[in-house]
XYZ file of C-alpha atoms in Angstrom:
551
model
C 93.465 119.307 73.493
C 91.528 116.984 75.917
C 93.489 118.440 78.606
C 92.470 121.925 77.622
C 88.909 121.030 77.628
C 89.335 119.282 80.953
C 91.050 122.283 82.592
C 88.652 124.867 81.164
C 85.710 122.829 82.505
C 87.226 122.820 86.169
C 88.274 126.305 86.234
C 84.808 127.362 84.638
C 83.038 124.966 86.991
C 85.022 126.716 90.260
C 84.149 130.087 89.067
C 80.514 129.358 89.057
C 80.664 128.038 92.567
C 82.320 130.768 94.021
C 79.854 132.837 92.794
C 76.728 130.850 93.565
C 78.079 130.492 97.125
C 78.158 133.911 97.268
C 74.407 134.157 96.247
C 73.278 131.188 99.055
C 75.073 133.605 101.612
C 72.915 136.273 100.728
C 69.806 134.010 100.877
C 70.950 132.205 104.069
C 70.771 135.389 105.784
C 66.944 135.559 105.737
C 66.563 132.986 108.556
C 67.514 136.183 110.769
C 64.997 138.471 108.730
C 64.671 140.383 105.295
C 66.593 143.148 106.466
C 69.873 140.830 107.283
C 69.008 139.495 103.788
C 69.196 142.457 102.148
C 72.294 143.632 104.318
C 74.209 141.068 103.109
C 72.755 141.015 99.652
C 74.089 144.530 98.950
C 77.751 143.640 100.365
C 77.955 141.166 97.759
C 76.375 143.192 95.083
C 80.019 145.011 94.653
C 81.308 141.701 93.469
C 78.547 140.467 91.955
C 77.936 143.564 90.050
C 81.329 144.541 88.974
C 82.097 144.785 85.307
C 84.778 141.799 85.938
C 81.902 139.337 87.765
C 79.342 140.676 85.069
C 81.643 138.936 81.967
C 83.119 136.123 84.058
C 79.750 134.241 85.332
C 77.948 133.851 81.752
C 81.466 133.100 80.295
C 82.106 130.984 82.678
C 78.214 129.448 82.120
C 79.283 129.275 78.129
C 82.242 127.479 78.575
C 80.906 125.065 81.174
C 78.051 124.061 79.093
C 80.269 123.899 75.671
C 82.563 121.508 77.687
C 79.121 119.557 78.918
C 78.101 119.451 75.138
C 81.692 117.997 73.978
C 81.471 115.139 76.488
C 77.675 114.338 75.602
C 78.871 114.103 72.079
C 81.532 111.697 72.811
C 79.732 109.405 74.183
C 78.269 106.399 71.796
C 76.011 105.256 74.798
C 73.576 105.874 78.181
C 73.710 102.550 79.568
C 76.823 102.671 80.727
C 76.125 105.743 82.760
C 76.624 105.279 86.851
C 73.996 107.417 89.051
C 76.481 109.861 89.860
C 76.554 110.758 86.291
C 73.118 110.603 85.618
C 72.780 112.964 88.557
C 75.318 115.273 87.479
C 74.355 115.067 83.680
C 70.310 115.457 84.561
C 70.720 118.325 86.631
C 73.179 120.123 84.859
C 71.330 120.412 81.623
C 67.909 121.210 83.747
C 69.487 123.745 85.413
C 69.994 126.125 82.712
C 65.723 126.082 82.236
C 65.632 127.369 85.699
C 68.915 129.988 85.274
C 67.539 131.384 81.844
C 64.636 132.517 83.953
C 66.569 133.885 86.649
C 68.835 135.870 84.708
C 66.046 136.904 82.471
C 64.226 138.359 85.454
C 67.279 140.151 86.631
C 69.083 141.255 83.265
C 65.811 142.427 82.083
C 64.550 144.551 84.915
C 68.158 145.948 85.586
C 69.567 146.563 82.350
C 66.255 146.760 79.671
C 63.601 148.733 82.578
C 65.759 150.368 84.523
C 64.720 148.790 87.669
C 66.454 148.524 91.009
C 65.743 144.754 92.110
C 65.854 143.402 95.633
C 65.084 140.879 97.708
C 61.571 142.488 98.807
C 60.467 143.236 95.582
C 61.420 139.415 94.230
C 59.080 137.955 97.332
C 56.535 140.674 96.891
C 56.193 139.690 93.257
C 56.722 135.708 93.327
C 56.363 134.484 96.854
C 53.005 132.750 97.190
C 52.601 132.085 93.576
C 53.022 128.416 93.352
C 54.661 127.964 90.487
C 56.863 130.565 91.178
C 57.894 129.587 94.861
C 58.283 126.057 93.016
C 60.625 127.578 90.694
C 62.919 129.331 93.321
C 63.250 125.916 95.304
C 63.743 124.048 92.291
C 66.823 126.373 91.326
C 68.345 126.108 94.721
C 67.829 122.473 94.634
C 68.975 121.574 90.994
C 72.284 124.295 91.866
C 73.152 122.662 95.158
C 73.300 119.286 93.329
C 75.227 119.687 90.711
C 77.516 122.097 92.054
C 78.095 119.886 95.289
C 78.507 116.694 93.020
C 81.148 118.575 91.021
C 83.187 119.636 93.926
C 82.872 116.387 95.575
C 84.045 114.264 93.240
C 86.743 116.290 92.022
C 88.094 116.697 95.422
C 88.175 113.137 96.123
C 90.941 112.346 94.096
C 92.963 114.933 96.531
C 95.183 113.318 98.893
C 94.382 115.411 101.879
C 90.689 114.703 100.986
C 90.095 111.970 103.482
C 91.035 114.069 106.266
C 88.460 116.645 105.479
C 85.823 114.919 103.843
C 83.507 114.676 106.764
C 83.707 118.813 106.863
C 83.114 119.178 103.119
C 80.185 117.051 102.952
C 78.738 118.669 105.979
C 79.319 122.343 104.198
C 77.835 120.810 100.816
C 74.723 119.800 102.520
C 74.474 122.574 104.656
C 75.021 125.656 102.351
C 72.214 125.156 99.868
C 70.095 124.297 103.054
C 70.550 127.030 105.328
C 69.786 128.813 101.485
C 66.642 127.171 100.898
C 65.374 128.092 104.629
C 66.795 131.569 104.316
C 64.468 131.871 101.096
C 61.394 130.606 102.830
C 61.816 132.853 105.955
C 62.188 135.872 103.730
C 59.594 135.071 101.684
C 57.015 134.656 105.119
C 58.224 137.905 106.308
C 57.437 139.322 103.023
C 53.829 137.958 102.929
C 53.204 139.412 106.529
C 54.485 142.399 105.717
C 52.365 143.089 102.799
C 49.388 141.703 105.050
C 50.210 143.997 108.071
C 51.079 147.185 106.252
C 48.860 148.522 104.252
C 51.465 150.828 101.959
C 54.658 148.451 102.230
C 54.108 146.973 98.776
C 53.698 150.586 96.659
C 56.561 151.697 98.782
C 58.699 148.841 97.742
C 57.635 149.114 93.966
C 57.965 152.650 94.210
C 61.794 152.430 95.465
C 62.425 149.828 92.744
C 61.149 152.044 89.929
C 58.734 149.348 88.999
C 57.512 149.254 85.719
C 53.949 147.960 84.238
C 56.009 146.304 81.321
C 57.976 144.396 83.584
C 55.924 140.861 83.942
C 55.564 140.627 79.743
C 59.026 141.906 79.013
C 60.377 139.068 81.775
C 58.236 136.357 80.127
C 59.131 137.495 76.403
C 62.945 137.409 76.951
C 62.962 134.172 79.294
C 60.678 132.078 76.595
C 62.819 133.194 73.612
C 66.520 132.265 75.713
C 64.905 128.996 76.890
C 63.386 127.999 73.146
C 66.947 128.922 72.094
C 68.617 126.696 74.533
C 66.218 123.843 74.321
C 66.958 123.946 70.720
C 70.935 123.622 70.888
C 69.995 121.121 73.053
C 67.826 119.482 70.757
C 70.333 119.544 68.325
C 73.341 118.458 70.195
C 70.914 115.194 71.135
C 70.273 114.908 67.518
C 73.925 114.335 66.687
C 74.782 112.433 69.521
C 71.777 110.120 68.088
C 72.963 109.971 64.554
C 76.840 109.554 65.462
C 75.810 106.680 68.196
C 73.723 105.049 65.568
C 76.203 104.918 63.161
C 79.020 103.709 65.779
C 76.567 100.878 66.678
C 77.270 98.961 63.849
C 80.672 99.150 64.412
C 80.973 96.986 67.763
C 84.253 95.455 69.329
C 84.862 92.900 72.287
C 86.673 94.082 75.676
C 87.723 90.549 77.203
C 88.223 90.115 81.230
C 90.491 87.893 83.113
C 87.764 85.883 84.358
C 86.735 84.959 80.785
C 83.768 87.445 80.562
C 83.390 89.190 77.444
C 81.804 92.743 76.785
C 80.707 94.082 73.618
C 80.430 97.754 72.952
C 80.425 100.348 70.320
C 83.936 101.031 68.750
C 85.480 104.287 69.912
C 84.252 103.802 73.801
C 86.467 104.229 76.843
C 87.319 100.826 78.842
C 85.613 102.109 81.426
C 82.376 102.434 80.032
C 82.725 98.772 78.806
C 82.773 97.907 82.583
C 80.102 100.166 83.604
C 78.048 98.894 80.764
C 78.493 95.237 82.131
C 78.019 95.948 85.263
C 81.428 95.034 86.135
C 82.922 96.471 89.785
C 85.581 98.992 88.316
C 87.596 101.487 90.764
C 86.635 105.229 89.399
C 86.784 107.568 92.345
C 86.854 110.592 89.967
C 83.990 109.230 88.246
C 86.034 108.949 85.013
C 87.591 112.631 84.771
C 90.751 111.580 84.099
C 91.725 113.011 87.667
C 93.103 110.130 89.611
C 94.287 106.654 88.731
C 92.034 104.159 90.178
C 90.885 102.680 86.904
C 93.861 101.622 85.697
C 93.981 99.054 83.891
C 96.947 96.207 82.108
C 96.212 95.894 78.584
C 97.224 92.132 77.850
C 96.309 91.972 74.307
C 95.140 94.937 71.586
C 97.166 97.842 73.134
C 97.991 98.984 70.154
C 94.208 98.918 68.949
C 93.426 101.642 71.569
C 93.609 105.390 70.754
C 97.125 106.874 71.803
C 97.302 108.517 75.295
C 96.726 112.298 75.478
C 98.860 114.917 77.506
C 96.404 114.492 80.557
C 96.677 110.825 80.502
C 100.559 110.728 80.271
C 100.600 113.192 82.908
C 98.487 110.939 85.319
C 100.350 107.621 84.626
C 103.818 109.466 84.608
C 103.618 108.924 88.403
C 104.068 105.006 88.345
C 106.556 105.158 86.005
C 104.632 102.867 83.968
C 105.042 100.805 80.853
C 102.585 101.779 77.603
C 100.119 98.992 78.427
C 99.147 100.593 81.650
C 96.212 102.671 80.324
C 93.436 104.484 82.422
C 90.400 102.806 81.487
C 88.458 106.252 81.678
C 90.348 107.938 79.020
C 91.450 105.003 76.887
C 89.180 104.540 73.595
C 89.011 101.169 71.956
C 89.346 100.996 68.218
C 89.344 97.010 68.174
C 89.178 94.055 70.401
C 91.805 93.976 73.386
C 91.862 92.476 76.692
C 92.623 94.064 79.958
C 93.303 93.182 83.665
C 91.769 95.638 86.397
C 94.973 96.701 88.245
C 93.068 98.289 91.443
C 89.727 96.508 92.843
C 86.962 98.638 93.726
C 87.720 97.810 97.530
C 91.240 98.957 97.578
C 89.979 102.340 96.044
C 87.775 102.906 98.738
C 90.322 102.219 101.487
C 92.381 104.619 99.489
C 89.723 107.429 99.335
C 89.044 106.665 103.632
C 92.902 107.030 104.245
C 94.944 104.579 102.266
C 98.275 105.777 101.353
C 98.749 103.389 98.450
C 100.249 105.168 95.247
C 101.916 102.069 93.540
C 100.898 99.867 90.563
C 103.015 96.606 91.363
C 106.387 97.184 90.573
C 110.356 96.116 91.659
C 111.445 98.865 93.659
C 114.374 100.263 95.978
C 112.926 100.512 99.362
C 113.868 100.277 102.975
C 112.412 97.945 104.992
C 112.260 97.594 108.896
C 111.024 94.704 111.456
C 110.816 94.919 114.705
C 110.045 92.769 117.757
C 109.180 92.650 121.781
C 111.475 90.073 122.958
C 110.089 87.377 124.997
C 106.477 88.095 124.358
C 105.278 84.512 124.380
C 106.482 84.135 128.337
C 104.960 87.667 128.832
C 101.334 86.765 127.561
C 101.307 83.648 129.424
C 100.751 85.321 132.857
C 98.224 87.845 131.783
C 94.637 87.770 131.028
C 93.868 88.305 127.378
C 92.272 91.541 127.954
C 95.618 92.935 129.509
C 97.568 91.576 126.530
C 95.150 93.474 124.240
C 95.757 96.427 125.935
C 99.426 96.578 126.451
C 99.769 95.350 122.692
C 97.630 98.337 121.411
C 99.517 101.106 123.359
C 102.862 99.438 121.974
C 101.911 99.803 118.459
C 99.769 103.057 119.062
C 102.998 104.526 120.082
C 105.107 102.815 117.496
C 102.796 103.271 114.730
C 103.358 107.100 115.202
C 107.018 107.215 115.466
C 106.999 105.315 111.768
C 104.456 107.820 110.292
C 106.287 110.599 112.001
C 109.616 109.759 110.376
C 107.885 109.185 106.557
C 107.512 105.642 107.146
C 104.684 103.460 105.484
C 103.502 101.227 108.558
C 103.173 97.639 106.359
C 101.458 95.529 109.054
C 101.502 93.996 112.245
C 102.200 90.618 113.057
C 101.457 89.268 116.214
C 103.794 91.319 118.524
C 105.689 92.332 115.536
C 106.239 95.249 112.867
C 106.842 95.836 109.345
C 107.447 99.125 107.847
C 108.557 100.586 104.546
C 110.916 103.808 104.109
C 111.973 105.045 100.710
C 108.539 104.661 98.759
C 108.738 108.096 97.358
C 111.733 109.671 99.062
C 114.426 107.489 97.610
C 116.935 105.197 99.282
C 119.406 107.810 101.002
C 116.255 109.483 102.396
C 114.646 106.524 103.187
C 117.660 104.857 104.928
C 118.166 108.150 107.282
C 114.133 107.947 107.740
C 114.335 104.228 109.111
C 117.522 104.932 110.989
C 116.074 107.958 112.872
C 112.485 105.759 113.586
C 114.634 103.308 115.194
C 116.473 105.637 117.631
C 113.296 107.551 118.196
C 111.337 103.934 118.547
C 113.990 103.076 121.707
C 113.108 106.499 123.316
C 109.412 106.108 123.431
C 109.382 102.277 124.266
C 111.476 103.643 127.538
C 108.469 106.137 128.102
C 106.107 103.478 127.468
C 107.668 101.386 130.256
C 107.594 104.163 132.487
C 104.268 104.726 131.905
C 103.383 100.821 132.477
C 105.325 100.233 135.250
C 102.424 98.703 137.378
C 101.493 96.387 134.962
C 104.720 95.111 133.793
C 106.736 92.329 135.372
C 109.966 93.501 133.482
C 110.509 96.651 131.276
C 109.491 95.702 127.496
C 112.388 95.195 125.013
C 112.200 94.752 121.184
C 114.672 93.945 118.302
C 114.855 95.789 115.330
C 116.526 94.749 111.503
C 116.604 97.208 108.922
C 117.868 96.059 105.153
C 117.710 97.851 102.065
C 117.651 96.576 98.326
C 115.063 95.912 95.775
C 111.332 94.477 96.358
C 108.207 93.867 94.730
C 105.816 96.921 95.774
C 101.914 95.929 95.485
C 98.809 95.656 96.347
C 97.966 92.440 97.677
C 95.414 90.513 99.559
C 91.590 90.331 98.521
C 88.654 92.139 99.646
C 88.716 94.436 102.983
C 92.350 92.944 103.277
C 93.802 94.466 100.315
C 96.923 96.673 101.412
C 100.211 97.826 99.773
C 103.260 95.559 101.211
C 106.143 94.256 99.938
C 107.933 91.004 99.100
C 110.993 89.405 98.295
C 114.502 88.823 99.515
C 115.100 92.186 101.018
C 112.021 91.862 102.953
C 113.232 88.564 104.229
C 116.524 89.906 105.076
C 115.474 92.602 107.261
C 113.303 89.863 109.218
C 116.145 87.594 109.723
C 118.541 90.333 110.882
C 115.682 91.823 113.560
C 115.382 87.411 114.758
C 119.546 87.889 115.333
C 119.374 90.652 117.619
C 118.094 88.003 119.933
C 121.427 85.759 119.617
C 123.836 88.667 119.431
C 121.570 90.224 122.279
C 121.508 94.046 120.683
C 119.015 96.417 120.153
C 119.412 96.812 116.343
C 121.113 95.258 113.359
C 121.265 97.143 110.225
C 122.974 96.040 107.045
C 126.171 98.142 105.769
C 124.176 99.003 103.004
C 121.830 100.699 104.805
C 124.439 102.177 106.839
C 126.156 103.452 103.855
C 123.148 105.048 102.516
C 122.231 106.878 105.190
C 125.785 108.302 105.937
C 125.661 106.787 109.526
C 128.972 107.440 111.694
C 129.949 103.710 112.601
C 132.965 104.517 114.792
C 130.722 104.013 118.031
C 129.576 100.668 116.595
C 130.542 97.206 116.181
C 130.433 95.646 113.173
C 130.414 92.205 112.103
C 129.364 89.580 109.009
C 126.126 87.311 109.731
C 125.619 84.212 107.427
C 121.626 84.256 106.986
C 120.015 81.154 106.452
C 119.221 80.266 102.807
C 122.292 83.139 101.657
C 125.844 81.336 100.431
C 127.796 84.661 101.284
C 127.918 86.770 104.523
C 126.176 89.941 104.903
C 128.177 92.804 106.942
C 126.249 94.643 109.489
C 126.347 96.847 112.161
C 125.063 96.102 115.539
C 123.342 99.118 118.007
C 123.230 98.197 121.501
C 120.453 98.661 123.733
C 120.493 102.821 124.390
C 120.322 104.100 127.956
C 117.029 105.897 129.108
C 117.557 109.698 128.779
């Protein structure tokens, strides 16, 4: 049921946003004059006045507000509200007061009095009257804030958001601003026409089939509609207050790893507990269950949480997590519990601005690639620090592109070395194939880089690469701005040692036999061997790849 409500809210919201964008586009045309405004407005009339749109918009508005009322009733306290939530709710519940007046003006004039409303008549009757001008500006501002915030935080949980967020923000801010400027320009032009053209006002009213009863009928209709809305809102708030008062008598405690304890109303979400105590808790989608950044590990009291619904289960299924992992924004506590936050707000911000992390800390089968520049210590001793940094940055830039192009996750740069992970989401076979193809292209790219830097290098750069496959612990590690997705374990250590062995063997790459098998590598032209690595009791079968000749 919760997922159905969430889907209904999203679909109705996008419907409202689409129709609103048509109106704002017509308003924006006012920048170029009333004639342009009327032309664009008439072009959109076919869509806005169509029977489908006539019924869809009111239906979408009703569904959206029913979903909002439902969310309001399910909240036991407003103290845990974030600034975003206050902005969204306040603008959302104020908006109908202005929309009702707008619909009453348009609907009564067209369907009751048979008038033909256009921009000229609206500006003639309302522009210049302080209360009506304030009404128009407030309606645009509230609509822009509410719809803009909704779109921004909905899209923020999408993987591609980071690449387009600047453009999205630009559009969300510019669209209502242009509409406001268009309305101001149109209103001023209408005032000038009324002042300079004596018969203009009469002509506009005549063409619109103006009715003397319009003002009175509009005020009565909008007054009744506003009274009805305020009555419903008052009833919902009263019910919520009664339910909240009863629930407050049944408080529970949520405990955190640092010993902090938060008392909250029974039935509230775990995220509300964090917000209530001002505990930094990642929540990219602002508690709508569309991302997974608020997830927590329930150390104690998991059985005292409401069962997962379908929406929460769908989000967490990506992590193959156990039942003790819950979305804090969806998990409602019916008793005392203790939780650990799995993602810090700092890391969530990194993800929103380009991070690729998608995993709870877990044991996972992956492919690990290590590479290192040969003789770099001697290379750097005879150069200025600036030159060393310049060459290193060029090298890292080119190698990083190759790794990402072949589906690898660039874990870290260590001095002049590189660590990359493959197979995080594509499986071992594909990951092994991607790693070996990346290695091959790294050699080709290095040849090109050496050619470009001939004047800066006494000798061409050489690298060694080690690739191994196996299980490792993959998860978020670090502190604050240094948080990142990485892997630790024997597989990582083995890949690093294989890379180090390329110096002794004098080859370009050493990969384990497991990697070769997973990738289906043709080893007929390669040399095999067995290496007894430090800390190992049994030799590891490997394959050596010589330095490839320049192409």
